[in-house]
CSV table of C-alpha atoms and ligand atoms in Angstrom, one decimal:
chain,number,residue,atom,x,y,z
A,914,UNK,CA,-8.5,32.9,-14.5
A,915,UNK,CA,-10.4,34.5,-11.6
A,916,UNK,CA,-13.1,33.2,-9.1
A,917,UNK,CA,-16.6,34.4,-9.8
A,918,UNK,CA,-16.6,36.8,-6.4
A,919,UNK,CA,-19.5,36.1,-6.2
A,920,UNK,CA,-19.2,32.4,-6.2
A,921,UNK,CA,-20.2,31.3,-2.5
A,922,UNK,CA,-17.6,28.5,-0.8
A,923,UNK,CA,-19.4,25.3,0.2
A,924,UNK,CA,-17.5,24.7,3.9
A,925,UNK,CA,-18.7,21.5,4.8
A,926,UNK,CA,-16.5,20.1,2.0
A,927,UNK,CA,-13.2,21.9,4.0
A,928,UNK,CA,-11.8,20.5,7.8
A,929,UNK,CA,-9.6,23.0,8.7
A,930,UNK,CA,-7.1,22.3,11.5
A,931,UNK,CA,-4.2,24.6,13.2
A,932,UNK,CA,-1.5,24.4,14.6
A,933,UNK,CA,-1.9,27.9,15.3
A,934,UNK,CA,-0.2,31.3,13.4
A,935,UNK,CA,2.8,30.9,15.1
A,936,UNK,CA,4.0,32.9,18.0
A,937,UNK,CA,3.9,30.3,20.3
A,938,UNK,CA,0.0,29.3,20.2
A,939,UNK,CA,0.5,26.0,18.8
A,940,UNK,CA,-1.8,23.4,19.7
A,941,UNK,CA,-1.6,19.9,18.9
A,942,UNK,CA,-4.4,17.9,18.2
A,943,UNK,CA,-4.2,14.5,20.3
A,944,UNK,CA,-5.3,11.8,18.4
A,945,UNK,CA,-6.3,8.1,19.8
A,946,UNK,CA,-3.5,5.5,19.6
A,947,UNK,CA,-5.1,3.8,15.9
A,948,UNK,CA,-4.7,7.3,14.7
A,949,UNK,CA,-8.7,7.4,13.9
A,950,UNK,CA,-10.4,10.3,13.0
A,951,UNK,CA,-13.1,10.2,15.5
A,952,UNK,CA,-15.2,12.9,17.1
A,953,UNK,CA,-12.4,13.7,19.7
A,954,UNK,CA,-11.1,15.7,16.9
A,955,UNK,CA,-13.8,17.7,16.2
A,956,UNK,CA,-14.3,18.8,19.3
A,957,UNK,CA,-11.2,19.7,19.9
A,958,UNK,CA,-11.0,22.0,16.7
A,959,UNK,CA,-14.7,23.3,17.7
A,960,UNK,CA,-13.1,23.7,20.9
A,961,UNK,CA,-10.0,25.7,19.8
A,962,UNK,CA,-12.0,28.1,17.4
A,963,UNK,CA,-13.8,29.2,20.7
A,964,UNK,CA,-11.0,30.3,22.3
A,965,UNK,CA,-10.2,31.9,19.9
A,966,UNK,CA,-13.0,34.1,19.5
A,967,UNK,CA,-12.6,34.7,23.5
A,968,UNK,CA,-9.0,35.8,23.6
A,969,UNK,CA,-8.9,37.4,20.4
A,970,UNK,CA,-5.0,37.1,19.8
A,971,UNK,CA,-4.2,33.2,19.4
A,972,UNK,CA,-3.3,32.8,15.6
A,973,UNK,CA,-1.7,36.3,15.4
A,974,UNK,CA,-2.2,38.1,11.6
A,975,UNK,CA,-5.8,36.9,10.3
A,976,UNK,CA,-4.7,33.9,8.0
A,977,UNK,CA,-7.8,32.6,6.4
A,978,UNK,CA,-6.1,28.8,7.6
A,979,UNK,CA,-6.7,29.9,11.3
A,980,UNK,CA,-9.5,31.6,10.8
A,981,UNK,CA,-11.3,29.9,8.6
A,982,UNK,CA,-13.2,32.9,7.2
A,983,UNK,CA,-13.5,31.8,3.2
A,984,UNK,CA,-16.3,32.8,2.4
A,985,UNK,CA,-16.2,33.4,-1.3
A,986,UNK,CA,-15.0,33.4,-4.5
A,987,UNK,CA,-13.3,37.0,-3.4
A,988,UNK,CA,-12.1,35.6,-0.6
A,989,UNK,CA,-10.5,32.6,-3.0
A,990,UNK,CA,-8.9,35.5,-5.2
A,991,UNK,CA,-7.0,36.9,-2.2
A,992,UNK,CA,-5.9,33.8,-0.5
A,993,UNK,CA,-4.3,30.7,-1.6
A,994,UNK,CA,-5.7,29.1,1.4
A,995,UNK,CA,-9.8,30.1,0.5
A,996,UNK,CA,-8.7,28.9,-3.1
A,997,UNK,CA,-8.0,25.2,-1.7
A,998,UNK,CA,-11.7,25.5,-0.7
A,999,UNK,CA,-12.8,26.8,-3.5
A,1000,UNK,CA,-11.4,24.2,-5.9
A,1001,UNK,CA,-11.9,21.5,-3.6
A,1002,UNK,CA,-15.6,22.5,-4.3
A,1003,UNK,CA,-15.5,23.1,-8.0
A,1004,UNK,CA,-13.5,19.6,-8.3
A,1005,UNK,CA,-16.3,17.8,-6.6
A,1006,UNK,CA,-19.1,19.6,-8.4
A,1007,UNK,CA,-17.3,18.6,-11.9
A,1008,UNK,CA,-17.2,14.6,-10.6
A,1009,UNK,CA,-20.5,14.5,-9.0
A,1010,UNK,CA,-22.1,15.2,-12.8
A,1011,UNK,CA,-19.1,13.5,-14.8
A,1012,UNK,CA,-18.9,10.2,-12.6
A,1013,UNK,CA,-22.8,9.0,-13.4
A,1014,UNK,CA,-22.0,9.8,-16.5
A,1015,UNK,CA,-19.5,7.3,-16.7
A,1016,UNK,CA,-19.6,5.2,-14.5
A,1017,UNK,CA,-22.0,2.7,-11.7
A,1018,UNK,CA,-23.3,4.5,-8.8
A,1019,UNK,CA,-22.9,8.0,-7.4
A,1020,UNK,CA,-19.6,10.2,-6.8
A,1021,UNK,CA,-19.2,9.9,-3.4
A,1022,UNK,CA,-18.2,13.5,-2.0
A,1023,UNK,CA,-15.2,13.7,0.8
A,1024,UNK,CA,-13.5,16.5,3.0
A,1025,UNK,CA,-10.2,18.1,2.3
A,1026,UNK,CA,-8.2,18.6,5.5
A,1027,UNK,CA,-6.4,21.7,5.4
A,1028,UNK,CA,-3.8,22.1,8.2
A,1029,UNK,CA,-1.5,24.2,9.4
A,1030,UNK,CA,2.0,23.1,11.2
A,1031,UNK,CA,1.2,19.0,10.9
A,1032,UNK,CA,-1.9,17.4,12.0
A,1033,UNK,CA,-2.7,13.4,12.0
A,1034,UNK,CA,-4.8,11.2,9.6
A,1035,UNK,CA,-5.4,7.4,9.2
A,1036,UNK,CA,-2.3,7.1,7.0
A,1037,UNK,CA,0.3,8.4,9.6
A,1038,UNK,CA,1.1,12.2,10.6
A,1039,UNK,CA,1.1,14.7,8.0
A,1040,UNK,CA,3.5,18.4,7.9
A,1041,UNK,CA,4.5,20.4,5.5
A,1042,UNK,CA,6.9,18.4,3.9
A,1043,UNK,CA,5.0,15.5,3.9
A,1044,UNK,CA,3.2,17.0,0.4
A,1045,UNK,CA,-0.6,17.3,-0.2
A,1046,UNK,CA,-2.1,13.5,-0.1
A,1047,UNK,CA,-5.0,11.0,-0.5
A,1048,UNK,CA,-5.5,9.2,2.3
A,1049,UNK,CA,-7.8,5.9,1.7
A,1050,UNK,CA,-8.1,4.9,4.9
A,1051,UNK,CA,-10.3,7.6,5.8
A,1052,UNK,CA,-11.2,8.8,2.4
A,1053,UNK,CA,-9.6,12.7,2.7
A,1054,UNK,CA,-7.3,14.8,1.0
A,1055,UNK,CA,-4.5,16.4,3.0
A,1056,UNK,CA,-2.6,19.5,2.4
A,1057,UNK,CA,-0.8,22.5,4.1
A,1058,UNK,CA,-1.7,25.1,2.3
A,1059,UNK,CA,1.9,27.0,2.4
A,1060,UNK,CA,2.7,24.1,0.4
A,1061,UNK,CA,2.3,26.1,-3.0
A,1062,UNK,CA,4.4,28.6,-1.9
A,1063,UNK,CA,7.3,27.1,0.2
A,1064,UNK,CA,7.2,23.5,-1.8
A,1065,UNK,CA,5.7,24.1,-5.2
A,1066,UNK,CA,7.1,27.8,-6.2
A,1067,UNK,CA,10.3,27.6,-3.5
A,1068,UNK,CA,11.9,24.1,-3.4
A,1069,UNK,CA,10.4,22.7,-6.7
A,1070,UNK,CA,10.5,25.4,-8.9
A,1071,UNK,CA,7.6,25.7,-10.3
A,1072,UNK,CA,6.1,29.1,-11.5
A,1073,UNK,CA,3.0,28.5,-9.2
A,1074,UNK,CA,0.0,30.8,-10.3
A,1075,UNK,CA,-4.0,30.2,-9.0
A,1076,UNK,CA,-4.7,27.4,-11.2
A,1077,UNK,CA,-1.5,25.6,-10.2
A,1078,UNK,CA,-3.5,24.7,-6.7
A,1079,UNK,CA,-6.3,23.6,-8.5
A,1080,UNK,CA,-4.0,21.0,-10.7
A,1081,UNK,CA,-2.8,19.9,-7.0
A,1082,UNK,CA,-6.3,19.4,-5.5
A,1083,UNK,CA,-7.8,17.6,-8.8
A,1084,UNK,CA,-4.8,15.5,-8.7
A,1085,UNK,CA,-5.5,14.2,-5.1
A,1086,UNK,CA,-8.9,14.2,-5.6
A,1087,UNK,CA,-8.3,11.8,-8.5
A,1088,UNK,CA,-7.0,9.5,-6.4
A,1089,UNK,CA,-10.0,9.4,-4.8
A,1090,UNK,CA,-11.7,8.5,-7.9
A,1091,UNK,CA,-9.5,5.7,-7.9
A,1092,UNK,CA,-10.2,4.5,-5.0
A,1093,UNK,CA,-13.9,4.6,-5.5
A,1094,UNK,CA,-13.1,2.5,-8.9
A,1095,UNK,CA,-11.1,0.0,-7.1
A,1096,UNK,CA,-8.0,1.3,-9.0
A,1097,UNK,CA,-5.8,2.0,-5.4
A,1098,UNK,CA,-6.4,-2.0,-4.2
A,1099,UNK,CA,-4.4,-3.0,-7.7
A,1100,UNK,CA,-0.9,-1.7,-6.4
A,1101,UNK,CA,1.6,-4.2,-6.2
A,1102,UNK,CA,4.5,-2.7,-7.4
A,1103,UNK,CA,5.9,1.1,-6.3
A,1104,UNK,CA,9.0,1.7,-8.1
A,1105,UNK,CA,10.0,1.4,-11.3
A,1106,UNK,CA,8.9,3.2,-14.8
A,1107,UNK,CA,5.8,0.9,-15.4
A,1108,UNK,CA,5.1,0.5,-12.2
A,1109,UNK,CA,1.5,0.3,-10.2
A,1110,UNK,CA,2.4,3.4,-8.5
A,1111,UNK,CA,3.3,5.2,-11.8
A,1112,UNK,CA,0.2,4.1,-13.2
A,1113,UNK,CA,-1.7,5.2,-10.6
A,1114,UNK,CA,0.0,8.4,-10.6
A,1115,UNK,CA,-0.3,9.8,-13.9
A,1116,UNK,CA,-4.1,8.4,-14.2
A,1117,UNK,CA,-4.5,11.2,-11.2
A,1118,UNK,CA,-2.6,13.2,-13.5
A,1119,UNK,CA,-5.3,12.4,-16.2
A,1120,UNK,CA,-8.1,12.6,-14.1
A,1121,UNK,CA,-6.6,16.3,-13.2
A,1122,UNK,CA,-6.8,17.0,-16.9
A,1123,UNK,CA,-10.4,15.8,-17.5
A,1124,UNK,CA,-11.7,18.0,-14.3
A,1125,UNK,CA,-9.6,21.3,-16.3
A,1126,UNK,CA,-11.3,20.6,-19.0
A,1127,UNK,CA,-14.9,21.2,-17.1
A,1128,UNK,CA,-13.7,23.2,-14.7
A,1129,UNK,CA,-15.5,26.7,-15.9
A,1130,UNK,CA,-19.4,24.6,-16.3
A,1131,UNK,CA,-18.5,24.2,-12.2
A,1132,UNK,CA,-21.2,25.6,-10.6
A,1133,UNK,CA,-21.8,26.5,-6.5
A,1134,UNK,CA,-24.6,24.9,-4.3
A,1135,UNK,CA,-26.1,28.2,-5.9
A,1136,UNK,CA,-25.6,27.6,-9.6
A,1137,UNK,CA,-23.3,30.7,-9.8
A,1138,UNK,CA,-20.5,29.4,-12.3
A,1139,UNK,CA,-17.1,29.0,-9.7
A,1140,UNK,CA,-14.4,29.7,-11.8
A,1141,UNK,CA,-14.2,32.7,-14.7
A,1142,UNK,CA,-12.0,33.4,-17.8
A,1143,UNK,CA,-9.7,30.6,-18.0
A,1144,UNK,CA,-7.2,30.9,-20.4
A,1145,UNK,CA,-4.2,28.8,-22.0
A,1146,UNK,CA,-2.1,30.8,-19.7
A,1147,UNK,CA,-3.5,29.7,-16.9
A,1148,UNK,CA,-3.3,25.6,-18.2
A,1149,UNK,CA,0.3,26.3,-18.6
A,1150,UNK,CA,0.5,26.9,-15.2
A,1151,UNK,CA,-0.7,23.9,-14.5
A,1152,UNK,CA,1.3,21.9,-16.8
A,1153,UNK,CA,4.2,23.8,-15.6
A,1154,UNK,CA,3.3,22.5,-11.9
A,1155,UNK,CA,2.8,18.9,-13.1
A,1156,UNK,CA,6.4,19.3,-14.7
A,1157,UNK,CA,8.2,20.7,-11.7
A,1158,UNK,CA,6.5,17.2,-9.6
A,1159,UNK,CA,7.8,14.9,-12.2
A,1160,UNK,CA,10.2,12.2,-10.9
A,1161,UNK,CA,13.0,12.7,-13.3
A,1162,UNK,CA,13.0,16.5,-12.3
A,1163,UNK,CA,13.1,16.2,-8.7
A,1164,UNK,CA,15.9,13.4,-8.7
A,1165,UNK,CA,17.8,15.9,-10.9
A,1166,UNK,CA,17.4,18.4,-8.1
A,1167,UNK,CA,17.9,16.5,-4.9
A,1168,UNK,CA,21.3,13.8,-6.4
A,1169,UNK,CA,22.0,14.9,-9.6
A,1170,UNK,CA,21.1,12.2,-11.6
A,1171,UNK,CA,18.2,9.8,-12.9
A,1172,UNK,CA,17.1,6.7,-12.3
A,1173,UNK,CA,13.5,5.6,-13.6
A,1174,UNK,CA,14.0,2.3,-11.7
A,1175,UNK,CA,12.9,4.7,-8.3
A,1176,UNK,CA,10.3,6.7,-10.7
A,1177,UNK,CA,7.2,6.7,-8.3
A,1178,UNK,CA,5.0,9.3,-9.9
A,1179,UNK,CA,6.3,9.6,-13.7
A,1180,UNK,CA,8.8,11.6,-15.4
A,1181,UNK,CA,7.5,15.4,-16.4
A,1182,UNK,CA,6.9,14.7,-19.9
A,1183,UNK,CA,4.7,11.7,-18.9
A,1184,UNK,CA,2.6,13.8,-16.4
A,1185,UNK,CA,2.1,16.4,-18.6
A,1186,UNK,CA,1.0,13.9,-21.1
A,1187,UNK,CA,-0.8,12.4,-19.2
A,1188,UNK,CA,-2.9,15.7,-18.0
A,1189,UNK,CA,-3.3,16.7,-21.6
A,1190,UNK,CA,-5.0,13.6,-22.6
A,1191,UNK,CA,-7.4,14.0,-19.7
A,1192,UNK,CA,-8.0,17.7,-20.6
A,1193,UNK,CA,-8.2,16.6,-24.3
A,1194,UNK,CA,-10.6,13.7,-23.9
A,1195,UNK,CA,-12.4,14.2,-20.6
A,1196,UNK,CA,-13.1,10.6,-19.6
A,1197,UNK,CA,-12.2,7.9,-17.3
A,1198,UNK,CA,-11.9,5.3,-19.5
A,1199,UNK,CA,-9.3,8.1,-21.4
A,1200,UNK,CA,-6.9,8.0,-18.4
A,1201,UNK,CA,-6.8,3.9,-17.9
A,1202,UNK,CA,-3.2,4.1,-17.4
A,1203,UNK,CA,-3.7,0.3,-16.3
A,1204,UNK,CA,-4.9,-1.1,-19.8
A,1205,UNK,CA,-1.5,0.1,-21.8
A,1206,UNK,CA,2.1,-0.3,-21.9
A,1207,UNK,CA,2.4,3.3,-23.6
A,1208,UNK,CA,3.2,5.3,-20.5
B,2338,ZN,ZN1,-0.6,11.5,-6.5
Protein backbone atom coordinates (compact mmCIF):
# COMPACT_ATOMS: atom_id res chain seq x y z
CA UNK A 1 0.00 0.00 0.00
CA UNK A 2 0.76 3.72 -0.45
CA UNK A 3 -0.89 6.98 0.73
CA UNK A 4 -2.80 8.85 -1.91
CA UNK A 5 0.09 11.89 -1.94
CA UNK A 6 -2.27 13.73 -2.50
CA UNK A 7 -4.32 12.88 0.49
CA UNK A 8 -4.23 16.07 2.87
CA UNK A 9 -3.49 15.16 6.88
CA UNK A 10 -6.34 16.43 9.08
CA UNK A 11 -3.86 17.96 12.24
CA UNK A 12 -6.36 18.71 14.67
CA UNK A 13 -6.85 15.00 15.17
CA UNK A 14 -2.71 14.82 16.08
CA UNK A 15 -1.10 16.56 19.69
CA UNK A 16 2.36 16.36 19.06
CA UNK A 17 4.73 16.74 21.99
CA UNK A 18 8.71 16.71 22.27
CA UNK A 19 11.04 16.00 24.24
CA UNK A 20 13.22 17.48 21.72
CA UNK A 21 15.73 15.67 18.84
CA UNK A 22 18.11 15.04 21.20
CA UNK A 23 21.35 16.87 21.58
CA UNK A 24 20.56 18.18 24.74
CA UNK A 25 17.32 20.30 23.96
CA UNK A 26 15.00 18.34 25.97
CA UNK A 27 12.29 19.94 27.50
CA UNK A 28 9.94 18.45 29.80
CA UNK A 29 6.50 19.27 29.88
CA UNK A 30 5.32 20.15 33.66
CA UNK A 31 2.23 18.89 34.29
CA UNK A 32 -0.22 19.80 37.51
CA UNK A 33 0.05 17.42 40.41
CA UNK A 34 -3.65 15.25 39.19
CA UNK A 35 -1.65 14.77 36.05
CA UNK A 36 -4.63 16.70 34.02
CA UNK A 37 -4.38 17.59 30.67
CA UNK A 38 -5.23 21.14 30.99
CA UNK A 39 -4.33 24.27 28.91
CA UNK A 40 -0.98 24.60 30.76
CA UNK A 41 0.09 22.14 28.27
CA UNK A 42 -0.83 23.58 25.35
CA UNK A 43 0.78 26.43 25.90
CA UNK A 44 3.70 25.17 26.72
CA UNK A 45 3.97 23.10 23.39
CA UNK A 46 2.63 26.46 21.51
CA UNK A 47 5.21 27.93 23.43
CA UNK A 48 8.10 25.54 22.60
CA UNK A 49 7.29 25.45 18.71
CA UNK A 50 8.05 29.26 18.89
CA UNK A 51 11.24 28.95 19.99
CA UNK A 52 11.83 26.89 17.84
CA UNK A 53 11.17 28.84 14.87
CA UNK A 54 13.42 31.72 16.64
CA UNK A 55 16.53 29.75 17.26
CA UNK A 56 16.31 27.57 14.36
CA UNK A 57 18.59 24.66 15.88
CA UNK A 58 16.57 23.13 18.91
CA UNK A 59 15.41 19.52 17.65
CA UNK A 60 18.53 19.13 15.53
CA UNK A 61 17.79 16.89 11.99
CA UNK A 62 14.11 17.83 10.81
CA UNK A 63 12.15 14.90 12.34
CA UNK A 64 8.60 15.33 11.26
CA UNK A 65 7.83 14.49 15.43
CA UNK A 66 9.60 17.83 16.31
CA UNK A 67 8.48 19.56 13.65
CA UNK A 68 5.34 18.66 13.07
CA UNK A 69 5.42 19.37 9.39
CA UNK A 70 2.91 16.24 8.02
CA UNK A 71 1.35 17.63 5.75
CA UNK A 72 0.33 14.87 3.43
CA UNK A 73 -0.13 11.73 2.23
CA UNK A 74 3.60 12.12 0.74
CA UNK A 75 4.67 13.28 3.71
CA UNK A 76 2.98 9.86 5.33
CA UNK A 77 4.95 7.76 2.67
CA UNK A 78 8.26 9.14 3.87
CA UNK A 79 7.77 9.13 7.55
CA UNK A 80 6.62 6.74 10.02
CA UNK A 81 5.79 9.58 12.22
CA UNK A 82 3.24 11.61 9.33
CA UNK A 83 1.87 7.93 8.84
CA UNK A 84 0.67 7.88 12.69
CA UNK A 85 -1.35 10.99 11.49
CA UNK A 86 -2.40 9.85 8.65
CA UNK A 87 -3.92 6.63 9.93
CA UNK A 88 -5.10 8.14 13.00
CA UNK A 89 -7.25 10.09 10.39
CA UNK A 90 -8.26 7.32 8.12
CA UNK A 91 -9.17 5.20 11.41
CA UNK A 92 -11.60 7.87 12.54
CA UNK A 93 -13.05 8.58 9.12
CA UNK A 94 -13.84 4.63 8.79
CA UNK A 95 -15.69 4.78 12.56
CA UNK A 96 -17.40 8.05 12.21
CA UNK A 97 -19.52 6.28 9.01
CA UNK A 98 -19.36 2.55 10.53
CA UNK A 99 -20.43 3.45 14.23
CA UNK A 100 -24.07 5.04 13.26
CA UNK A 101 -24.25 2.39 11.34
CA UNK A 102 -24.18 0.14 14.08
CA UNK A 103 -24.68 1.52 16.77
CA UNK A 104 -26.79 4.61 19.22
CA UNK A 105 -25.38 7.98 18.85
CA UNK A 106 -22.36 9.43 17.01
CA UNK A 107 -18.54 8.33 16.98
CA UNK A 108 -17.06 10.55 19.07
CA UNK A 109 -13.62 11.74 17.43
CA UNK A 110 -10.35 12.00 19.88
CA UNK A 111 -6.59 13.18 19.64
CA UNK A 112 -3.65 10.94 19.25
CA UNK A 113 -0.75 12.21 21.36
CA UNK A 114 2.37 11.58 19.55
CA UNK A 115 5.53 12.21 21.77
CA UNK A 116 8.81 12.06 21.63
CA UNK A 117 11.20 11.03 24.79
CA UNK A 118 8.04 10.53 27.46
CA UNK A 119 5.41 12.98 28.12
CA UNK A 120 2.39 12.70 30.80
CA UNK A 121 -1.30 11.72 30.41
CA UNK A 122 -4.29 11.13 32.91
CA UNK A 123 -3.21 7.37 33.17
CA UNK A 124 0.40 8.06 34.55
CA UNK A 125 3.67 8.99 32.49
CA UNK A 126 4.21 7.53 29.24
CA UNK A 127 8.00 6.67 27.31
CA UNK A 128 9.08 4.65 24.94
CA UNK A 129 8.75 1.55 26.53
CA UNK A 130 5.70 2.18 28.00
CA UNK A 131 4.01 0.93 24.34
CA UNK A 132 1.36 2.86 22.36
CA UNK A 133 -1.95 3.16 24.77
CA UNK A 134 -5.61 4.19 25.26
CA UNK A 135 -5.99 6.24 27.88
CA UNK A 136 -9.86 6.58 29.22
CA UNK A 137 -9.34 9.03 31.47
CA UNK A 138 -8.82 11.63 29.04
CA UNK A 139 -10.07 9.78 26.01
CA UNK A 140 -6.44 9.77 23.85
CA UNK A 141 -4.23 7.51 22.28
CA UNK A 142 -0.58 7.58 23.16
CA UNK A 143 2.41 6.52 21.18
CA UNK A 144 6.13 7.23 20.55
CA UNK A 145 6.47 7.01 17.26
CA UNK A 146 10.08 5.21 17.21
CA UNK A 147 8.05 2.59 18.78
CA UNK A 148 7.65 0.63 15.33
CA UNK A 149 11.02 0.70 14.83
CA UNK A 150 12.92 0.21 18.16
CA UNK A 151 9.86 -2.00 19.82
CA UNK A 152 7.84 -3.55 17.06
CA UNK A 153 10.72 -4.40 14.25
CA UNK A 154 13.80 -4.43 17.09
CA UNK A 155 12.73 -6.01 20.39
CA UNK A 156 9.55 -7.80 19.23
CA UNK A 157 10.43 -9.05 15.99
CA UNK A 158 8.10 -8.26 13.89
CA UNK A 159 8.71 -7.53 10.16
CA UNK A 160 7.16 -4.01 10.65
CA UNK A 161 6.05 -2.49 7.11
CA UNK A 162 3.50 0.79 6.63
CA UNK A 163 0.45 -0.98 7.33
CA UNK A 164 1.90 -2.50 10.56
CA UNK A 165 1.37 1.14 12.28
CA UNK A 166 -1.94 1.34 11.02
CA UNK A 167 -2.83 -2.24 12.85
CA UNK A 168 -1.27 -0.40 16.00
CA UNK A 169 -3.34 2.84 15.78
CA UNK A 170 -6.72 0.92 14.86
CA UNK A 171 -6.03 -1.32 17.71
CA UNK A 172 -5.81 1.60 20.28
CA UNK A 173 -8.34 3.34 18.73
CA UNK A 174 -10.56 0.35 19.25
CA UNK A 175 -10.30 0.64 22.64
CA UNK A 176 -11.68 3.68 22.33
CA UNK A 177 -14.64 2.26 20.77
CA UNK A 178 -14.91 0.34 23.74
CA UNK A 179 -14.96 2.71 25.93
CA UNK A 180 -17.67 4.66 24.08
CA UNK A 181 -19.72 1.14 24.27
CA UNK A 182 -19.19 0.82 27.86
CA UNK A 183 -17.06 -2.27 27.17
CA UNK A 184 -13.71 -0.78 29.33
CA UNK A 185 -16.12 -0.30 32.76
CA UNK A 186 -16.75 -4.35 32.47
CA UNK A 187 -13.07 -5.35 33.55
CA UNK A 188 -12.80 -7.25 36.54
CA UNK A 189 -10.40 -9.68 35.88
CA UNK A 190 -6.60 -8.94 34.12
CA UNK A 191 -4.94 -12.10 33.94
CA UNK A 192 -5.66 -15.19 32.93
CA UNK A 193 -6.70 -16.84 29.33
CA UNK A 194 -10.46 -15.78 29.53
CA UNK A 195 -9.92 -12.99 31.24
CA UNK A 196 -11.69 -9.26 30.94
CA UNK A 197 -8.50 -7.94 29.85
CA UNK A 198 -8.10 -10.74 27.12
CA UNK A 199 -11.41 -10.09 26.08
CA UNK A 200 -11.00 -6.68 25.72
CA UNK A 201 -7.85 -7.14 24.06
CA UNK A 202 -8.51 -9.14 21.20
CA UNK A 203 -12.13 -7.32 20.54
CA UNK A 204 -9.43 -4.19 19.82
CA UNK A 205 -7.79 -6.73 17.82
CA UNK A 206 -11.20 -7.32 16.02
CA UNK A 207 -12.20 -3.91 15.82
CA UNK A 208 -8.47 -3.42 14.05
CA UNK A 209 -9.68 -5.98 11.50
CA UNK A 210 -13.10 -4.38 10.74
CA UNK A 211 -11.30 -0.75 10.22
CA UNK A 212 -8.70 -3.01 7.51
CA UNK A 213 -11.38 -4.08 5.97
CA UNK A 214 -12.66 -0.27 5.12
CA UNK A 215 -9.67 1.15 5.22
CA UNK A 216 -9.20 2.01 1.30
CA UNK A 217 -13.32 3.77 1.15
CA UNK A 218 -11.29 6.28 3.88
CA UNK A 219 -11.62 9.37 2.61
CA UNK A 220 -9.88 13.06 3.81
CA UNK A 221 -11.83 16.22 5.07
CA UNK A 222 -11.44 16.53 1.12
CA UNK A 223 -12.96 13.27 -0.13
CA UNK A 224 -9.61 12.37 -1.67
CA UNK A 225 -9.49 8.41 -0.83
CA UNK A 226 -6.37 8.19 2.08
CA UNK A 227 -5.02 5.05 1.51
CA UNK A 228 -4.16 3.27 -2.16
CA UNK A 229 -3.45 -0.28 -3.44
CA UNK A 230 -3.67 -2.34 -0.50
CA UNK A 231 -2.74 -5.74 -1.03
CA UNK A 232 -2.68 -9.18 0.92
CA UNK A 233 0.90 -8.31 1.43
CA UNK A 234 0.37 -5.58 3.19
CA UNK A 235 -2.52 -7.45 5.73
CA UNK A 236 0.21 -9.84 6.37
CA UNK A 237 2.02 -7.31 7.72
CA UNK A 238 -0.28 -6.63 9.90
CA UNK A 239 -1.14 -10.03 11.04
CA UNK A 240 2.49 -10.49 11.39
CA UNK A 241 2.58 -7.44 13.89
CA UNK A 242 -0.43 -8.68 15.83
CA UNK A 243 1.56 -12.10 16.08
CA UNK A 244 4.85 -10.64 17.31
CA UNK A 245 2.43 -8.68 20.34
CA UNK A 246 0.88 -11.90 21.29
CA UNK A 247 1.28 -12.91 24.91
CA UNK A 248 2.59 -16.43 24.41
CA UNK A 249 5.25 -14.87 22.07
CA UNK A 250 6.59 -12.27 24.18
CA UNK A 251 6.77 -14.60 27.36
CA UNK A 252 8.77 -16.96 25.09
CA UNK A 253 11.19 -14.07 24.49
CA UNK A 254 11.55 -12.38 27.78
CA UNK A 255 11.62 -16.12 30.41
CA UNK A 256 11.47 -18.82 28.21
CA UNK A 257 8.42 -20.31 28.83
CA UNK A 258 4.48 -19.87 28.87
CA UNK A 259 1.97 -19.38 31.10
CA UNK A 260 -1.69 -18.32 29.89
CA UNK A 261 -2.52 -17.80 33.55
CA UNK A 262 -0.51 -14.05 33.10
CA UNK A 263 -1.95 -13.88 29.29
CA UNK A 264 -3.09 -10.21 29.27
CA UNK A 265 -3.67 -9.48 25.67
CA UNK A 266 -4.08 -13.13 23.92
CA UNK A 267 -1.78 -15.61 22.52
CA UNK A 268 -0.76 -14.81 18.64
CA UNK A 269 -3.05 -17.25 17.12
CA UNK A 270 -5.90 -15.70 19.08
CA UNK A 271 -5.05 -12.04 17.91
CA UNK A 272 -4.65 -12.96 14.60
CA UNK A 273 -7.95 -14.62 14.76
CA UNK A 274 -9.35 -12.29 16.20
CA UNK A 275 -8.24 -9.47 13.47
CA UNK A 276 -9.42 -11.80 10.73
CA UNK A 277 -12.84 -12.05 11.94
CA UNK A 278 -13.07 -8.33 12.16
CA UNK A 279 -11.50 -7.95 8.61
CA UNK A 280 -13.83 -10.81 7.43
CA UNK A 281 -17.07 -9.61 9.01
CA UNK A 282 -16.74 -5.87 9.59
CA UNK A 283 -18.96 -5.34 12.57
CA UNK A 284 -19.11 -4.65 16.19
CA UNK A 285 -21.41 -7.08 17.15
CA UNK A 286 -18.67 -9.65 15.07
CA UNK A 287 -15.88 -8.77 17.60
CA UNK A 288 -18.20 -9.29 21.05
CA UNK A 289 -15.45 -11.11 22.55
CA UNK A 290 -17.61 -10.71 25.80
CA UNK A 291 -20.73 -12.86 24.62
CA UNK A 292 -18.46 -16.27 24.01
CA UNK A 293 -16.35 -18.66 25.64
CA UNK A 294 -14.55 -19.39 22.11
CA UNK A 295 -11.53 -17.17 22.49
ZN1 LIG B 1 -4.70 -3.03 23.60
Amino acid sequence: MRFNPKARIDQSQIETRSGGGGGGSRLPIPMGGGGKIGLGTVVIVILFVVIQQFTGSVGGGGDAATTNTCQTGADANRSDACAVDLFTNSVQDYWRTAYPQQEKGAYEPIKTVRFQGSTNSACGQADANTGPFYCPNDRKVYLDSSFFKDMLEGQLGAKGGTFAIGYVIAHEYGHHIEDQLGVLGRIKTTQGPKSDSVRVELMADCLAGAWARGAQQTKDADGNAIIEGLTQEDVKLAIDAAEAVGDDRIQKRGSGGVNPDTFTHGSAEQRVRWFDRGMTQGTIKACDTFSTDKL
